[in-house]
Short mmCIF file of C-alpha atoms in Angstrom, two decimals:
data_model
loop_
_atom_site.label_atom_id
_atom_site.label_comp_id
_atom_site.label_asym_id
_atom_site.label_seq_id
_atom_site.Cartn_x
_atom_site.Cartn_y
_atom_site.Cartn_z
CA THR A 209 -16.07 -2.58 -3.83
CA ILE A 210 -14.67 0.40 -5.75
CA GLU A 211 -17.40 2.88 -4.81
CA PRO A 212 -17.14 2.53 -1.00
CA ALA A 213 -13.35 2.58 -1.31
CA ILE A 214 -13.45 5.88 -3.22
CA ARG A 215 -16.09 7.42 -0.97
CA SER A 216 -13.98 6.64 2.08
CA SER A 217 -11.23 8.76 0.50
CA LEU A 218 -13.51 11.60 -0.58
CA GLN A 219 -14.86 11.90 2.98
CA GLN A 220 -11.46 12.60 4.52
CA SER A 221 -11.05 15.43 7.04
CA PHE A 222 -8.01 16.51 4.96
CA ALA A 223 -9.54 17.65 1.66
CA ASP A 224 -6.62 19.00 -0.40
CA PHE A 225 -5.71 15.96 -2.50
CA GLU A 226 -6.20 14.28 -5.86
CA LEU A 227 -7.48 10.72 -6.09
CA LEU A 228 -5.92 8.65 -8.86
CA VAL A 229 -8.03 5.65 -9.87
CA LEU A 230 -5.66 3.35 -11.75
CA ASP A 231 -7.51 1.04 -14.11
CA ASP A 232 -5.75 -2.14 -15.19
CA GLY A 233 -7.76 -3.12 -18.24
CA SER A 234 -11.07 -3.69 -16.43
CA THR A 235 -14.02 -4.88 -18.50
CA ASP A 236 -16.84 -4.18 -16.04
CA ASP A 237 -18.61 -0.90 -15.17
CA THR A 238 -15.83 0.50 -12.98
CA GLN A 239 -15.29 3.56 -15.16
CA ALA A 240 -18.97 4.51 -15.06
CA ILE A 241 -19.08 4.11 -11.28
CA VAL A 242 -16.03 6.33 -10.85
CA GLN A 243 -17.14 9.06 -13.24
CA ASN A 244 -20.67 9.16 -11.79
CA LEU A 245 -19.26 10.21 -8.42
CA GLY A 246 -18.88 13.71 -9.82
CA ASP A 247 -15.93 14.86 -7.71
CA ALA A 248 -13.28 17.00 -9.42
CA ARG A 249 -10.55 15.51 -7.23
CA VAL A 250 -10.95 12.10 -8.90
CA ARG A 251 -8.70 11.34 -11.89
CA TRP A 252 -9.45 8.25 -13.97
CA ILE A 253 -6.20 6.81 -15.37
CA SER A 254 -6.64 4.15 -18.07
CA ASP A 255 -4.96 2.98 -21.26
CA GLY A 256 -6.98 -0.20 -21.82
CA ARG A 257 -4.07 -2.55 -21.10
CA ARG A 258 -3.61 -5.10 -18.33
CA LEU A 259 -0.17 -4.70 -16.76
CA ARG A 260 -0.67 -5.99 -13.16
CA VAL A 261 -0.39 -4.22 -9.82
CA GLY A 262 3.27 -3.14 -9.74
CA ALA A 263 3.22 -1.52 -13.17
CA ARG A 264 -0.03 0.29 -12.39
CA LEU A 265 1.35 1.62 -9.13
CA ASN A 266 4.34 2.96 -11.06
CA THR A 267 1.88 4.68 -13.40
CA GLY A 268 0.36 6.40 -10.38
CA ILE A 269 3.80 7.45 -9.16
CA ASP A 270 4.56 8.97 -12.55
CA VAL A 271 1.39 11.06 -12.85
CA ALA A 272 0.92 12.08 -9.19
CA ARG A 273 1.34 15.80 -8.55
CA ALA A 274 1.41 15.93 -4.74
CA PRO A 275 4.48 15.72 -2.48
CA TYR A 276 2.98 12.71 -0.66
CA ILE A 277 1.37 9.59 -2.12
CA ALA A 278 -1.10 7.45 -0.15
CA ARG A 279 -1.34 3.82 -1.23
CA MET A 280 -4.78 2.15 -1.25
CA ASP A 281 -6.35 -1.00 -2.66
CA ALA A 282 -9.67 -0.87 -4.48
CA ASP A 283 -11.52 -3.07 -1.99
CA ASP A 284 -10.33 -1.45 1.25
CA LEU A 285 -11.50 1.55 3.28
CA SER A 286 -9.73 4.62 4.68
CA PHE A 287 -11.07 6.05 7.94
CA PRO A 288 -11.88 9.82 7.89
CA GLU A 289 -8.71 11.07 9.61
CA ARG A 290 -6.21 8.91 7.73
CA PHE A 291 -4.86 11.56 5.35
CA GLU A 292 -4.84 14.29 8.00
CA ARG A 293 -2.85 12.21 10.50
CA GLN A 294 -0.36 10.87 7.97
CA VAL A 295 0.25 14.24 6.28
CA ALA A 296 0.78 15.88 9.68
CA TYR A 297 3.28 13.22 10.69
CA LEU A 298 5.33 13.50 7.50
CA ASP A 299 5.26 17.30 7.79
CA ARG A 300 6.68 17.09 11.32
CA HIS A 301 9.22 14.32 10.74
CA SER A 302 11.41 15.05 7.74
CA GLY A 303 13.52 11.94 8.35
CA ILE A 304 10.62 9.53 7.87
CA ASP A 305 9.96 8.28 4.33
CA VAL A 306 6.90 6.08 4.88
CA VAL A 307 4.22 6.34 7.57
CA SER A 308 1.58 3.68 7.98
CA SER A 309 -1.12 3.08 10.58
CA ARG A 310 -2.69 0.16 12.31
CA ALA A 311 -5.41 -1.48 10.25
CA LEU A 312 -8.62 -3.34 10.93
CA SER A 313 -9.36 -6.53 9.00
CA PHE A 314 -12.95 -7.32 8.09
CA ARG A 315 -14.58 -10.25 6.35
CA GLN A 316 -15.66 -9.87 2.77
CA ALA A 317 -18.80 -11.96 3.22
CA ASP A 318 -20.53 -10.09 6.07
CA LEU A 319 -18.23 -7.07 6.73
CA LEU A 320 -17.65 -8.17 10.35
CA PRO A 321 -14.28 -7.22 11.87
CA VAL A 322 -11.85 -10.07 12.55
CA GLY A 323 -8.85 -8.35 14.13
CA LEU A 324 -6.13 -5.69 14.03
CA THR A 325 -2.71 -5.67 12.44
CA PRO A 326 0.35 -5.96 14.74
CA SER A 327 1.04 -2.82 16.79
CA LEU A 328 4.72 -2.33 15.90
CA LEU A 329 5.33 1.41 15.63
CA THR A 330 8.92 2.64 15.42
CA HIS A 331 11.30 2.02 12.54
CA GLU A 332 13.42 -0.24 14.73
CA GLN A 333 10.40 -2.33 15.72
CA VAL A 334 8.90 -2.46 12.24
CA THR A 335 12.16 -3.63 10.64
CA ALA A 336 13.60 -5.75 13.47
CA ARG A 337 13.03 -9.05 11.63
CA PRO A 338 13.21 -8.30 7.90
CA TRP A 339 13.45 -12.00 7.05
CA SER A 340 9.90 -12.46 8.38
CA GLY A 341 8.57 -9.30 6.72
CA ILE A 342 8.48 -5.53 7.16
CA TYR A 343 5.61 -4.95 9.59
CA VAL A 344 3.81 -2.18 7.72
CA ALA A 345 0.11 -2.84 7.10
CA HIS A 346 -0.41 -3.65 3.42
CA ALA A 347 -1.70 -0.60 1.47
CA ALA A 348 -2.25 1.49 4.61
CA TRP A 349 0.73 3.78 4.16
CA MET A 350 1.59 7.23 2.86
CA ALA A 351 5.06 8.00 1.53
CA ARG A 352 7.00 10.90 0.13
CA ALA A 353 6.65 11.08 -3.65
CA SER A 354 10.42 11.55 -3.91
CA TRP A 355 10.93 8.23 -2.10
CA TYR A 356 8.51 6.45 -4.41
CA ARG A 357 10.23 7.86 -7.48
CA ARG A 358 13.64 6.87 -6.21
CA TYR A 359 12.72 3.21 -5.66
CA ARG A 360 9.52 2.51 -7.65
CA TYR A 361 7.96 -0.95 -7.83
CA ARG A 362 10.00 -3.76 -9.28
CA SER A 363 9.24 -4.81 -12.86
CA PRO A 364 8.48 -7.62 -13.37
CA GLU A 365 6.76 -7.49 -10.02
CA VAL A 366 7.00 -9.97 -7.19
CA LYS A 367 3.55 -11.48 -7.46
CA ARG A 368 1.42 -10.87 -4.34
CA ALA A 369 4.43 -9.38 -2.52
CA GLU A 370 5.14 -6.18 -4.47
CA ASP A 371 4.87 -3.93 -1.40
CA GLN A 372 7.13 -6.09 0.76
CA GLU A 373 9.72 -6.22 -2.02
CA LEU A 374 9.73 -2.44 -2.28
CA LEU A 375 10.02 -1.93 1.49
CA LEU A 376 12.83 -4.48 1.82
CA ARG A 377 14.76 -3.18 -1.20
CA ALA A 378 14.55 0.42 0.07
CA LEU A 379 15.28 -0.48 3.69
CA PRO A 380 19.03 0.32 3.84
CA ASP A 381 18.40 4.01 3.10
CA SER A 382 14.84 4.48 4.35
CA ARG A 383 12.95 5.13 7.58
CA TYR A 384 9.49 3.76 8.33
CA HIS A 385 6.95 4.48 11.04
CA CYS A 386 3.49 3.26 12.01
CA LEU A 387 0.90 5.43 13.75
CA PRO A 388 -0.87 3.79 16.71
CA GLU A 389 -4.34 4.83 15.48
CA VAL A 390 -6.48 2.49 13.39
CA LEU A 391 -6.91 4.50 10.18
CA TYR A 392 -7.42 1.81 7.54
CA ALA A 393 -9.58 -1.27 6.99
CA ILE A 394 -8.53 -4.30 4.92
CA ARG A 395 -11.12 -6.52 3.27
CA ARG A 396 -10.20 -10.19 3.75
CA GLU A 397 -11.21 -12.80 1.22
CA PRO A 398 -11.94 -16.37 2.33
CA PHE A 399 -8.72 -18.32 2.85
CA ARG A 400 -7.46 -19.96 -0.32
CA PHE A 401 -4.49 -22.29 0.07
CA ALA A 402 -3.17 -21.90 -3.48
CA LYS A 403 -3.20 -18.09 -3.32
CA ASN A 404 -1.61 -18.03 0.13
CA PHE A 405 1.07 -20.53 -0.90
CA GLU A 406 1.90 -18.53 -4.03
CA ALA A 407 2.28 -15.31 -2.02
CA ARG A 408 4.56 -16.93 0.56
CA ARG A 409 6.67 -18.65 -2.08
CA SER A 410 7.13 -15.39 -4.04
CA MET A 411 8.06 -13.51 -0.90
CA LEU A 412 10.57 -16.17 0.21
CA GLN A 413 12.26 -16.22 -3.20
CA MET A 414 12.49 -12.43 -3.19
CA GLN A 415 13.95 -12.37 0.32
CA VAL A 416 16.57 -15.01 -0.49
CA ARG A 417 17.71 -13.10 -3.59
CA THR A 418 17.85 -9.82 -1.65
CA PHE A 419 19.79 -11.12 1.34
CA ILE A 420 22.28 -13.04 -0.83
CA ALA A 421 22.92 -9.91 -2.91
CA ARG A 422 23.59 -7.97 0.30
CA ARG A 423 25.65 -10.81 1.78
CA GLN A 424 23.38 -10.77 4.82
CA TRP A 425 23.70 -14.36 5.93
#
């Protein structure tokens, strides 16, 4: 899935960016696929180690040179106007730290769409029920690099909930927004009970620790 994911970024209407491909100790032909694309905007970042998602995202935060950082998973797709719309919004709204968009979910097996993410848009709507999650589509957001460097991803990470942990931890001093346009597509794997249970358990444990520390009963 890495090649279509990268091509969806390289075909953006906003062209002034660098694309960091963060390798986490892969042993397949990912590096060859990436380097054969032949685009100078692509930077291959690899040290041969396997550190998991949160640590790799922190690596990207450390080496990024732009004022904004767009998050993306290696099996998803960005629609052509994603960067343009998100950059324009952050340029116009200095008080917003993270801007996401609505996202389309599609099945891994046959690429057919299965639905859209919730259409909560304003900061107040997105964060109205933090105990049930921050309603920002996973991996569909762009944030200020300064915000990322202030908070970073937790280490050790909250397994399968690293983004939600970051958003919840940063919430007291941050502002989020979601654009109404569908600018991102999320590839959905077949439902696996064990994986889903692990993600929900990790997120619940993280939320309990956070709210107790803040005395938010």
